[in-house]
CSV table of C-alpha atoms and ligand atoms in Angstrom, one decimal:
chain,number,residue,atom,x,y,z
Q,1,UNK,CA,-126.5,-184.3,-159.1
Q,2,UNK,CA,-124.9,-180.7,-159.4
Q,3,UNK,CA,-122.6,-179.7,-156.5
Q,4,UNK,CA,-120.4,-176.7,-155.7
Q,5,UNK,CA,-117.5,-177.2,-153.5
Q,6,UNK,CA,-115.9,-174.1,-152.1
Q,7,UNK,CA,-112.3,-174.5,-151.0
Q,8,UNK,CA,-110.0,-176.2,-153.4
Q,9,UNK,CA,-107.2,-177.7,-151.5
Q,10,UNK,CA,-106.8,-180.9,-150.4
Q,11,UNK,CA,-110.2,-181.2,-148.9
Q,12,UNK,CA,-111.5,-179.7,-151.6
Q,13,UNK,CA,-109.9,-181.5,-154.2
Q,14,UNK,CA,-110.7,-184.9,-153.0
Q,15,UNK,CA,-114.6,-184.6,-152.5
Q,16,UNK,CA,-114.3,-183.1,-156.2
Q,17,UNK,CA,-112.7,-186.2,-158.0
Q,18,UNK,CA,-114.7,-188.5,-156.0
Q,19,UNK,CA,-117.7,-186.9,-157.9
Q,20,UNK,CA,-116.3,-186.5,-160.5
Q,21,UNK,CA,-115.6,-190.3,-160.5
Q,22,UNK,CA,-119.4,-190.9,-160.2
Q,23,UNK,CA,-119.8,-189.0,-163.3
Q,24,UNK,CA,-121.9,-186.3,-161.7
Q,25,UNK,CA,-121.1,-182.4,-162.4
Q,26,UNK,CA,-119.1,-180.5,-160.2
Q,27,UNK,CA,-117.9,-176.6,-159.5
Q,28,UNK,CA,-115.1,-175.8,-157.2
Q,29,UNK,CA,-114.4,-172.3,-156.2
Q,30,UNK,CA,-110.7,-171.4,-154.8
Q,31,UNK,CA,-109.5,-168.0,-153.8
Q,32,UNK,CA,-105.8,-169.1,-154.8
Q,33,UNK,CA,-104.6,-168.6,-151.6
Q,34,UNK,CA,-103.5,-171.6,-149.8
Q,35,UNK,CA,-101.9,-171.9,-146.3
Q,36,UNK,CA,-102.3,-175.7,-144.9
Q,37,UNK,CA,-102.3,-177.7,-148.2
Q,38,UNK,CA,-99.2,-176.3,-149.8
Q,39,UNK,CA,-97.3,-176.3,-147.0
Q,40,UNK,CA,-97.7,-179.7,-145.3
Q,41,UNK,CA,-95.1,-182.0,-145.2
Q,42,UNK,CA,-97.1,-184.2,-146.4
Q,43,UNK,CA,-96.5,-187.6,-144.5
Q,44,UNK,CA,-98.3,-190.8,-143.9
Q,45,UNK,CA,-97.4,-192.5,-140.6
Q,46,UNK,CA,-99.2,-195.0,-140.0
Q,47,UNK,CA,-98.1,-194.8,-136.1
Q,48,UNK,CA,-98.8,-192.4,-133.1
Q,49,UNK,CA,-95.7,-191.9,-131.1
Q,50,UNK,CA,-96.9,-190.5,-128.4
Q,51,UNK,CA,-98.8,-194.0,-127.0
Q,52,UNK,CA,-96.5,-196.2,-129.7
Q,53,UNK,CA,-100.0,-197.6,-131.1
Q,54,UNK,CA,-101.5,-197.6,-134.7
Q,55,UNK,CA,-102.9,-194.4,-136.0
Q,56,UNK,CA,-106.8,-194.1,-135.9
Q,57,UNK,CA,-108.3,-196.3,-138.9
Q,58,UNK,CA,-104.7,-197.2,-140.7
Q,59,UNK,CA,-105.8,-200.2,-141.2
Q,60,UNK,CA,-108.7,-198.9,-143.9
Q,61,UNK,CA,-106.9,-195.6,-144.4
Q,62,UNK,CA,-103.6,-196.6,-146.1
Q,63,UNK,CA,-104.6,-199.0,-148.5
Q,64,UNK,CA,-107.1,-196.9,-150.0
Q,65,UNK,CA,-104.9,-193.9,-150.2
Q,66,UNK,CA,-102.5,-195.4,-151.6
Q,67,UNK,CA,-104.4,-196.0,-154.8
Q,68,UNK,CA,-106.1,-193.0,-154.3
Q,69,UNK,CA,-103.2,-191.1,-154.8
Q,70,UNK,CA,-101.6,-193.7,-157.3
Q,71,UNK,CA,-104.8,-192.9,-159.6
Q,72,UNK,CA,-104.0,-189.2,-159.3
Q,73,UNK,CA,-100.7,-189.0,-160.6
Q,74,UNK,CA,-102.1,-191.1,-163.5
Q,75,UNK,CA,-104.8,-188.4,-164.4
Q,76,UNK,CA,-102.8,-185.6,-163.5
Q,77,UNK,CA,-99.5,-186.8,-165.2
Q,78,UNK,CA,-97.2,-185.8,-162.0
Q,79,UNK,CA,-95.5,-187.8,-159.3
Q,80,UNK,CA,-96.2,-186.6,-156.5
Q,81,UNK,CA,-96.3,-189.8,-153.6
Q,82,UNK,CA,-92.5,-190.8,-152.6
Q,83,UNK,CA,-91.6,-193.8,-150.5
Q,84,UNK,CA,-90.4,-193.3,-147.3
Q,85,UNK,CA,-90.0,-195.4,-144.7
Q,86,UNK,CA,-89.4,-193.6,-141.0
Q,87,UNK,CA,-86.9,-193.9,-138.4
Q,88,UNK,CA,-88.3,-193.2,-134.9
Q,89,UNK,CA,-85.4,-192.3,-132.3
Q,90,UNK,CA,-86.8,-193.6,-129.1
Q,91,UNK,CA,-86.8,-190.6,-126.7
Q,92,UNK,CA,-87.2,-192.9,-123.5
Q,93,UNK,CA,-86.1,-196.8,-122.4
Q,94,UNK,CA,-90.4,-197.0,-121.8
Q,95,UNK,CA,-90.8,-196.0,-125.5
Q,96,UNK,CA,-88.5,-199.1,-126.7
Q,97,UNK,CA,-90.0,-201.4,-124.4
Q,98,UNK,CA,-93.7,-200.4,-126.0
Q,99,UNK,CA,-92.0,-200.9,-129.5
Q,100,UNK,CA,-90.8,-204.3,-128.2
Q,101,UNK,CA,-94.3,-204.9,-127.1
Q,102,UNK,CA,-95.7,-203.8,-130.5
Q,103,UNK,CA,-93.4,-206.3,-132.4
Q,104,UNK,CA,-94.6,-209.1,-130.9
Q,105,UNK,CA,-98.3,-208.1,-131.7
Q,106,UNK,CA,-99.7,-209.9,-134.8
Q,107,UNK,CA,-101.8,-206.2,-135.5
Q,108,UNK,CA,-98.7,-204.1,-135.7
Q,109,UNK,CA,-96.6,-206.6,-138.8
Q,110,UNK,CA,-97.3,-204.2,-141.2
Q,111,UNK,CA,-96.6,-201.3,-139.3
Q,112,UNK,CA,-93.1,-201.9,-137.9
Q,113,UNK,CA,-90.0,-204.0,-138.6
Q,114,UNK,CA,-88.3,-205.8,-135.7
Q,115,UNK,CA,-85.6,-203.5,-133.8
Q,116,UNK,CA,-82.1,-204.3,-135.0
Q,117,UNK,CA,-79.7,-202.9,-132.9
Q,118,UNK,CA,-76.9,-202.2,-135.2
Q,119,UNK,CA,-78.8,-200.2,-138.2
Q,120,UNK,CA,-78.8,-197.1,-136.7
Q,121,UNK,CA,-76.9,-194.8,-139.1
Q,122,UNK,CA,-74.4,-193.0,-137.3
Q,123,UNK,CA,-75.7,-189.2,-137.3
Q,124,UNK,CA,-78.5,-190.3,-135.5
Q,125,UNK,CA,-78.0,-188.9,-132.3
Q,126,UNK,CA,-79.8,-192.0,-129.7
Q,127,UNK,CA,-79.6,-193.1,-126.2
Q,128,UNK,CA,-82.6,-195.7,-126.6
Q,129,UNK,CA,-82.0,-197.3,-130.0
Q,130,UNK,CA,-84.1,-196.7,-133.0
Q,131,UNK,CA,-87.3,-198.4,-134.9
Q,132,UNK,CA,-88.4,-198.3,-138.3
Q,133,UNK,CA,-91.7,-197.6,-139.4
Q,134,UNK,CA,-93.3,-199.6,-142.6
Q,135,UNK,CA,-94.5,-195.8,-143.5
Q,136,UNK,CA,-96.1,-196.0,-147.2
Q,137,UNK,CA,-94.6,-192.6,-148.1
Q,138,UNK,CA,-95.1,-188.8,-148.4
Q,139,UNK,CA,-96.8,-186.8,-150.8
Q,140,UNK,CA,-95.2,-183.7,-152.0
Q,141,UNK,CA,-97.8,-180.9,-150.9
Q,142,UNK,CA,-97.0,-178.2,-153.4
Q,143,UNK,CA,-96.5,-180.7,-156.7
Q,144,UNK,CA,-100.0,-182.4,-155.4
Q,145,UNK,CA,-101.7,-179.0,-154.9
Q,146,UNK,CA,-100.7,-177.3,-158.2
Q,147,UNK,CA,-101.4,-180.9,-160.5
Q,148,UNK,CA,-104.8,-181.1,-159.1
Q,149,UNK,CA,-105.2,-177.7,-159.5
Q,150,UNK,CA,-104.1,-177.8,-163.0
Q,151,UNK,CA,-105.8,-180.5,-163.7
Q,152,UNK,CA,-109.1,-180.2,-162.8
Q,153,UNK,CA,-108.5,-175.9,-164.1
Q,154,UNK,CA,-108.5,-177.5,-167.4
Q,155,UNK,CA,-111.5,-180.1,-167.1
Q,156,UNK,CA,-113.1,-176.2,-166.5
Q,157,UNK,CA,-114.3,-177.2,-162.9
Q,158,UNK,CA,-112.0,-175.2,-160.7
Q,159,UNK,CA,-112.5,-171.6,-161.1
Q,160,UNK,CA,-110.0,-168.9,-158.9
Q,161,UNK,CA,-111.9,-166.8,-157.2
Q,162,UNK,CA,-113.1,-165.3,-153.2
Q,163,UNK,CA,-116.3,-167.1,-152.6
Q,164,UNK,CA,-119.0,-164.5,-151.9
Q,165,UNK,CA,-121.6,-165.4,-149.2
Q,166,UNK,CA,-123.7,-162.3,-150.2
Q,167,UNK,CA,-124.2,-164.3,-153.7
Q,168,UNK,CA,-125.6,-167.3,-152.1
Q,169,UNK,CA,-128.9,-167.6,-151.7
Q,170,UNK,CA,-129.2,-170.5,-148.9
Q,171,UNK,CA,-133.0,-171.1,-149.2
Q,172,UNK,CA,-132.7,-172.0,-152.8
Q,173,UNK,CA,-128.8,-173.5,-152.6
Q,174,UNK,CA,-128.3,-171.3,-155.2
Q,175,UNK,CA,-124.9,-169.4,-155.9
Q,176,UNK,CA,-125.0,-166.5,-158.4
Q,177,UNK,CA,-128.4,-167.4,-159.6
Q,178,UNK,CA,-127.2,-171.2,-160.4
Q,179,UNK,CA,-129.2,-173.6,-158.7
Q,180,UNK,CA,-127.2,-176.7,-157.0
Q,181,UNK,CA,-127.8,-179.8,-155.1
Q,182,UNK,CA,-125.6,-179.8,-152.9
Q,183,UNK,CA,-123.4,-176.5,-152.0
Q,184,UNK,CA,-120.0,-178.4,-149.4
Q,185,UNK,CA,-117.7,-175.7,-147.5
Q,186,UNK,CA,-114.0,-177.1,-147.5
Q,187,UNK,CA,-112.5,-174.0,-146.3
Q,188,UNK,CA,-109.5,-175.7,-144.4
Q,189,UNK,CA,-109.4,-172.8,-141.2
Q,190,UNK,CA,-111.4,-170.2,-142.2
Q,191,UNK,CA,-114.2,-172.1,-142.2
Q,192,UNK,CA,-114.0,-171.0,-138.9
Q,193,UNK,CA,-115.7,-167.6,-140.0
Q,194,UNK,CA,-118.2,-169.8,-142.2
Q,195,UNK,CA,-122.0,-168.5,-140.8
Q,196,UNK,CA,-123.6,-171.8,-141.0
Q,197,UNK,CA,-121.2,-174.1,-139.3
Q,198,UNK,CA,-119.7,-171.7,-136.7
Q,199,UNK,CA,-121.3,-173.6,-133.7
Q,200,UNK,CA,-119.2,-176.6,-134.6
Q,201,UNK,CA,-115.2,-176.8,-132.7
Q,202,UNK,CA,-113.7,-176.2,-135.4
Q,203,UNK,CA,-109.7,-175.2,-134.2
Q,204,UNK,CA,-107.0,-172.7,-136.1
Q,205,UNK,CA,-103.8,-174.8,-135.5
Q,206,UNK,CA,-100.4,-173.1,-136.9
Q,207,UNK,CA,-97.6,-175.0,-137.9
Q,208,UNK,CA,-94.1,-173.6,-138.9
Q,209,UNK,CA,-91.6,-175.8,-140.3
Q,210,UNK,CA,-87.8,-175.2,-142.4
Q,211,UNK,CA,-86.4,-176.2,-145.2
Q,212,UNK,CA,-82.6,-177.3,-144.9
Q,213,UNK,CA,-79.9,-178.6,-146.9
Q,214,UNK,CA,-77.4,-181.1,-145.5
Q,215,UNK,CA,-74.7,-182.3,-147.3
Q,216,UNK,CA,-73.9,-185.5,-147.0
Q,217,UNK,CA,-77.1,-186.8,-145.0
Q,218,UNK,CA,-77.9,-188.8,-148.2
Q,219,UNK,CA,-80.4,-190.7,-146.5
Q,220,UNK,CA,-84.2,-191.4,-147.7
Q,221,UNK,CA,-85.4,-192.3,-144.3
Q,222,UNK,CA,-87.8,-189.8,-142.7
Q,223,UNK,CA,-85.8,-189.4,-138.9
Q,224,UNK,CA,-88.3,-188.5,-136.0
Q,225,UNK,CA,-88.1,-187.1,-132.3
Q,226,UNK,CA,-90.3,-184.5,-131.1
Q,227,UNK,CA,-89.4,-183.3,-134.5
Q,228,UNK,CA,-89.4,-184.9,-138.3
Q,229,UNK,CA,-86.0,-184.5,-141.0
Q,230,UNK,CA,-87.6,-185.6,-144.0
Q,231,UNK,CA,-85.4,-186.0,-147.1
Q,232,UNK,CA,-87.1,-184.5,-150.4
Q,233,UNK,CA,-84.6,-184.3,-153.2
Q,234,UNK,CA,-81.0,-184.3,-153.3
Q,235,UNK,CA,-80.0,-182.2,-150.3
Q,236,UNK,CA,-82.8,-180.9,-149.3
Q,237,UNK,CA,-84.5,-181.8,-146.1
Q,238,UNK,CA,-88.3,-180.2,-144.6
Q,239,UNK,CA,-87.9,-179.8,-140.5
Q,240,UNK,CA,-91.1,-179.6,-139.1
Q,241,UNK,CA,-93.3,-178.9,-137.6
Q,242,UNK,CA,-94.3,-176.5,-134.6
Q,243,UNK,CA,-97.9,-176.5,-132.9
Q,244,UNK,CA,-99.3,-173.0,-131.9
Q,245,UNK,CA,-102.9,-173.4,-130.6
Q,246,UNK,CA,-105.6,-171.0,-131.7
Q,247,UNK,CA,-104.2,-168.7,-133.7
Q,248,UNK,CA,-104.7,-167.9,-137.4
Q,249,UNK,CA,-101.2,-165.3,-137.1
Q,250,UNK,CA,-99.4,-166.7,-140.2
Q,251,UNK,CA,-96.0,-164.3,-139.3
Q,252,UNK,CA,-92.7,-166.2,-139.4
Q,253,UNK,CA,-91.3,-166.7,-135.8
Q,254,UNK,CA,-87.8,-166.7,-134.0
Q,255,UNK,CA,-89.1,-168.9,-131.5
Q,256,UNK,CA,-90.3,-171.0,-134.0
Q,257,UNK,CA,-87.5,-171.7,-135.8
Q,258,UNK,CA,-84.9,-171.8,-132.8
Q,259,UNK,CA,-87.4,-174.5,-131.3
Q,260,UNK,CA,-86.8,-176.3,-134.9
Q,261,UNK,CA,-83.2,-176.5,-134.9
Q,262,UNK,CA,-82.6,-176.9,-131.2
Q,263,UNK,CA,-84.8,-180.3,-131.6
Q,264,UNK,CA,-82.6,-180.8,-135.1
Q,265,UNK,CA,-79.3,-180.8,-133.3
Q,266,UNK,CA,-80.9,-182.4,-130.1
Q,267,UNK,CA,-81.0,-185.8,-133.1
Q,268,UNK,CA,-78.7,-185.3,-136.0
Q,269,UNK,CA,-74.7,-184.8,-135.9
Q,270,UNK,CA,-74.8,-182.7,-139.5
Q,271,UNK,CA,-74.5,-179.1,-140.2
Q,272,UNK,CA,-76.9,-177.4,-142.1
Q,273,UNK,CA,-77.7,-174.4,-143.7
Q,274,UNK,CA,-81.5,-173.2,-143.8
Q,275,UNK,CA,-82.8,-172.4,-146.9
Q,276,UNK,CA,-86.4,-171.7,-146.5
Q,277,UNK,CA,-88.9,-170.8,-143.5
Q,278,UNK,CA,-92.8,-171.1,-143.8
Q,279,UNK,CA,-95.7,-171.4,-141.6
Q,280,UNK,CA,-99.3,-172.9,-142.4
Q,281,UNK,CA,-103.0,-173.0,-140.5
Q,282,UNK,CA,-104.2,-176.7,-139.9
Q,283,UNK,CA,-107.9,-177.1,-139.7
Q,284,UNK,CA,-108.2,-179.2,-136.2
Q,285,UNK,CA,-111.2,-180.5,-134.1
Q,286,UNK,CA,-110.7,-180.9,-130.7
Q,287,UNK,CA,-111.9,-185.1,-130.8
Q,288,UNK,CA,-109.1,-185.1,-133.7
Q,289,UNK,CA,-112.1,-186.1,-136.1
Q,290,UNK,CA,-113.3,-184.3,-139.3
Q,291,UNK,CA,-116.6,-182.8,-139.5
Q,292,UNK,CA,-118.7,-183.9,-142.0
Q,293,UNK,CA,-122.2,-183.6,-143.4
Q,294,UNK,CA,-125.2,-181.7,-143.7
Q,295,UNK,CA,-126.1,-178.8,-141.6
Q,296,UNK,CA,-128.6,-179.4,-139.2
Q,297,UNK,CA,-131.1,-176.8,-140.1
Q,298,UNK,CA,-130.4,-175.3,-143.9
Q,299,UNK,CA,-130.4,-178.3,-146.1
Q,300,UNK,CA,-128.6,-179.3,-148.8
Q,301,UNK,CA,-125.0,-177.1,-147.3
Q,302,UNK,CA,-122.7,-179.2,-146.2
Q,303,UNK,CA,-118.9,-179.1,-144.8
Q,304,UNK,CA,-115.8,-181.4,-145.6
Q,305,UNK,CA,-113.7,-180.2,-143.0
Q,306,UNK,CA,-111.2,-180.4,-140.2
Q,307,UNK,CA,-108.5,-182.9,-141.5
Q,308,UNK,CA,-106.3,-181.9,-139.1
Q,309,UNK,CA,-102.6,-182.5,-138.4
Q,310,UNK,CA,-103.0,-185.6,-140.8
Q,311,UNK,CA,-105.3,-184.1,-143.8
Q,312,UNK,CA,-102.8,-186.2,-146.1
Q,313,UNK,CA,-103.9,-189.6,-144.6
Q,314,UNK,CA,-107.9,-188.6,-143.7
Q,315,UNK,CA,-109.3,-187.0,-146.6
Q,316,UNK,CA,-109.2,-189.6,-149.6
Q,317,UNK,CA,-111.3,-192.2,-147.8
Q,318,UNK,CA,-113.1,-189.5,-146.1
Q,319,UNK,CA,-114.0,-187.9,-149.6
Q,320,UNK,CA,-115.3,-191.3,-150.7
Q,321,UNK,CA,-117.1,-192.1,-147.6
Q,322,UNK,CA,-119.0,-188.4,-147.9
Q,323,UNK,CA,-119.5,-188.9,-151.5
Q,324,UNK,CA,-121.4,-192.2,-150.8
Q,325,UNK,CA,-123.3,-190.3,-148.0
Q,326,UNK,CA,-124.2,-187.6,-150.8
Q,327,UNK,CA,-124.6,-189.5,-153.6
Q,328,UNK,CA,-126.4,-192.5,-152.2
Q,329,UNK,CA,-127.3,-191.6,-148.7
Q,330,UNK,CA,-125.4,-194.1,-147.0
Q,331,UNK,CA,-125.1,-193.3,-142.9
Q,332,UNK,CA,-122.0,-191.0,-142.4
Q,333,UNK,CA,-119.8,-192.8,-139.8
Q,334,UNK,CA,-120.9,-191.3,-135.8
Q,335,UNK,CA,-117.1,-190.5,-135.3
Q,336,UNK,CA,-116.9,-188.2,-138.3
Q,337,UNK,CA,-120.7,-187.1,-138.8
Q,338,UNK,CA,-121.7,-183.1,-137.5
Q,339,UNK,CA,-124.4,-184.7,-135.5
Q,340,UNK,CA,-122.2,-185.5,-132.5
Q,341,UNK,CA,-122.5,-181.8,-132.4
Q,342,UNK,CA,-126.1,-181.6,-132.5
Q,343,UNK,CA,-126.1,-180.1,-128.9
Q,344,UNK,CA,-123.7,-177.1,-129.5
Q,345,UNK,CA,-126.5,-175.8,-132.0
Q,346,UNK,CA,-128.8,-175.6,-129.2
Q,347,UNK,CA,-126.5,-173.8,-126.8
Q,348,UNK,CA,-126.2,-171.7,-129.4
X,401,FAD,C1,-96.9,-177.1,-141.1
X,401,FAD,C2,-97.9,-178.2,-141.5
X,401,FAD,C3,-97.5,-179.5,-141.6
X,401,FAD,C4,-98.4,-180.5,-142.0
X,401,FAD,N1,-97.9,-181.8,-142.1
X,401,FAD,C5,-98.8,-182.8,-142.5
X,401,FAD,C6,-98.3,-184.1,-142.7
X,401,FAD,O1,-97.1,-184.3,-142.6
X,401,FAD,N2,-99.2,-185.0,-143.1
X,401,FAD,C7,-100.5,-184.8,-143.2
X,401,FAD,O2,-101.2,-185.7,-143.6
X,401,FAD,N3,-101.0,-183.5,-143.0
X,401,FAD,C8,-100.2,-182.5,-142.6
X,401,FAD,N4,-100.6,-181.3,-142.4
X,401,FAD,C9,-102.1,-181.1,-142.4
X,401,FAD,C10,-102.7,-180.9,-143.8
X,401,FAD,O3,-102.0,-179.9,-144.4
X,401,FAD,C11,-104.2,-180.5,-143.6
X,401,FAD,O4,-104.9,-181.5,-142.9
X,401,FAD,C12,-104.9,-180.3,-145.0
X,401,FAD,O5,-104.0,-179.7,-145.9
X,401,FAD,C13,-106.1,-179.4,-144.8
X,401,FAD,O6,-106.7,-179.3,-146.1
X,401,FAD,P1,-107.9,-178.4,-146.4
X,401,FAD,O7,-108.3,-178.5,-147.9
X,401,FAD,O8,-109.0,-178.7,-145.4
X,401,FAD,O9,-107.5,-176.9,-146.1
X,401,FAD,P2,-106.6,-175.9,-146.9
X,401,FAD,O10,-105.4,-176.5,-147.4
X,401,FAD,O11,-106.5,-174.7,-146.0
X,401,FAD,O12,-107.5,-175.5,-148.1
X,401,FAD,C14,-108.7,-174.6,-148.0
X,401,FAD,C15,-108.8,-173.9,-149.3
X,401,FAD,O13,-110.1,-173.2,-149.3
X,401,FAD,C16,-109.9,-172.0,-149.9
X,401,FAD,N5,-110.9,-171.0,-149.4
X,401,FAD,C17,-111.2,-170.8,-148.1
X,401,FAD,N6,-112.2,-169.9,-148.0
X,401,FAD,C18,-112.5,-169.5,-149.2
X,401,FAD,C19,-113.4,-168.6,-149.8
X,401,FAD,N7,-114.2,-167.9,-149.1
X,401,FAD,N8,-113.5,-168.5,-151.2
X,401,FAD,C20,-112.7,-169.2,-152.0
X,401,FAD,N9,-111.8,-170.1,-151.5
X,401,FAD,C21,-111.7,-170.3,-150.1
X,401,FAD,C22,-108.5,-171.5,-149.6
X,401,FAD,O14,-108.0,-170.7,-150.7
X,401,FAD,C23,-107.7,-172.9,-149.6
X,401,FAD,O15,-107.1,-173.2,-150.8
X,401,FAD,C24,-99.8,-180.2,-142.1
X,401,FAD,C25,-100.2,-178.9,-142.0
X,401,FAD,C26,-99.3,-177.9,-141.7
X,401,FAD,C27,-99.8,-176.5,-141.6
């Protein structure tokens, strides 16, 4: 089995060392340019705020990343998953009362600890108390991107360069003149432009987010409401992240960063001082669900794409589950498969 992957972050990357852990050959193709990957903050929360209930498929999802990653930084020499655990600031007295709920629910014992109501460190800013999260971690998006990069540059599998649809010859699923079995798009958000799959919902979702340093914070607890303070390395915090629908309009914005801070000081009592300002494109799907498989008409092109606002969590057991699909034709899960998109091609 001979596959070309084109689109090497984190998508990318994962579908690539899940072949190459079936010991079958594998090309990726990267332009270099990466604006969703490197930028992430990279966390894995295992809860939804919003309704207070357990992120879609944590149960499966966490273990397996976590020795997904764990196997990475052992191949790749680099750390690049930190424990965290995160503090939610409850924003209403109905969002402690679902916590409450949640604690006395067998399901959610490895998702929360019990409220205590006298851990709160004091510059948490809080009207409604505050809950931990049993949150595995984050993973540090630019020391991920470049060791995998790095890593699988000098296994001679990635190679830097624009892919060039001209060059692909979709009858054959050839690229170049080089014949492969399977040729998968993980373009993050430009595969929006991508001719094959642009009847799928694929969404351009920008994110901006800061990077602060507080002295004196000292914390290693990731604090969250309607925005996250997550502690990196000495004094350095990332504040994240906006949402901007539908745009692919990477420019730094005021309103952007104003929004940030005013939601910063709205939950911590530090000053700060902002050291950095950058804004990424999130591949989203309107169901929140990936899109993965085989296109419906031109065989053996495939997509691995639309991770989302939670790429960091999804695409390990994702890559595995599409790798299986590939490899030994196991049934792609309905949630995640193109085919609940079958009907868009017809409208088309
Ligand atoms: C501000 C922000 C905060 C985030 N925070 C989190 C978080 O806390 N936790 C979490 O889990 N997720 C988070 N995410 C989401 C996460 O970053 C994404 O789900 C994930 O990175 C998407 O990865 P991807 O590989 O699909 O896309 P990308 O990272 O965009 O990678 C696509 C790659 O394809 C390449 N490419 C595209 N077209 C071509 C071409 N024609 N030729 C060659 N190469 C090509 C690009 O160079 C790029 O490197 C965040 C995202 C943003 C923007």
């Amino acid at each position: 089995m001979k596959t070309l992957i084109v689109g090497g972050g984190l998508a990318g990357i994962c579908v690539a060392h899940e072949i190459l852990r079936r010991d079958c050959q594998v090309t990726l193709i990267d332009s270099g340019i990466n604006h969703s990957s490197a930028i992430a903050a990279g966390m894995i929360n295992p809860m939804t705020f919003r309704k207070m209930v357990k992120t879609w498929m944590g149960d499966e999802l966490i273990p397996f990343l976590m020795e997904f990653y764990s196997d990475l930084e052992r191949k790749t020499g680099q750390q690049f998953f930190f424990e965290r655990t995160i503090r939610r600031a409850f924003s209403t007295a109905h969002e402690r009362e679902l916590w409450l709920e949640r604690e006395r629910d067998e399901e959610y014992r490895n998702y929360i600890f019990p409220i205590s109501t006298d851990d709160t460190p004091p510059y948490v800013r809080e009207e409604f108390g505050t809950g931990v999260v049993k949150c595995p971690g984050y993973i540090d998006a630019k020391t991920f991107l470049d060791a995998n990069q790095t890593y699988l540059r000098r296994k001679g599998i990635l190679r830097t360069e624009e892919f060039d649809f001209d060059q692909l010859d979709v009858d054959q699923s050839s690229y170049n003149g080089e014949r492969f079995d399977a040729i998968v798009f993980s373009e993050g958000y430009r595969g929006k432009q991508n001719p094959f799959f642009q009847y799928l919902p694929l969404e351009t979702t920008k994110g901006e987010v800061l990077t602060l340093n507080i002295q004196g914070l000292d914390t290693k607890e990731i604090v969250n409401r309607k925005c996250f303070i997550l502690p990196t390395h000495n004094d350095v915090y990332k504040l994240g992240a906006t949402f901007t629908w539908k745009t692919t309009d990477l420019s730094l914005t005021e309103e952007a960063k104003e929004e940030l801070l005013s939601q910063y000081s709205d939950l911590i009592k530090k000053p700060f001082h902002v050291a950095a300002h950058e804004a990424g494109i999130r591949p989203t799907v309107a169901d929140r669900r990936p899109l993965i498989g085989e296109h419906p008409k031109h065989k053996r092109i495939y997509i691995f794409n639309g991770m989302g606002t939670k790429g960091y969590m999804i695409a390990p057991y994702f890559a595995r589950h599409f790798v299986e699909h590939l490899v030994d034709h196991h049934e792609l899960l309905e949630e995640v498969s193109i085919v609940r998109f079958q009907n868009y091609l017809k409208e088309e």
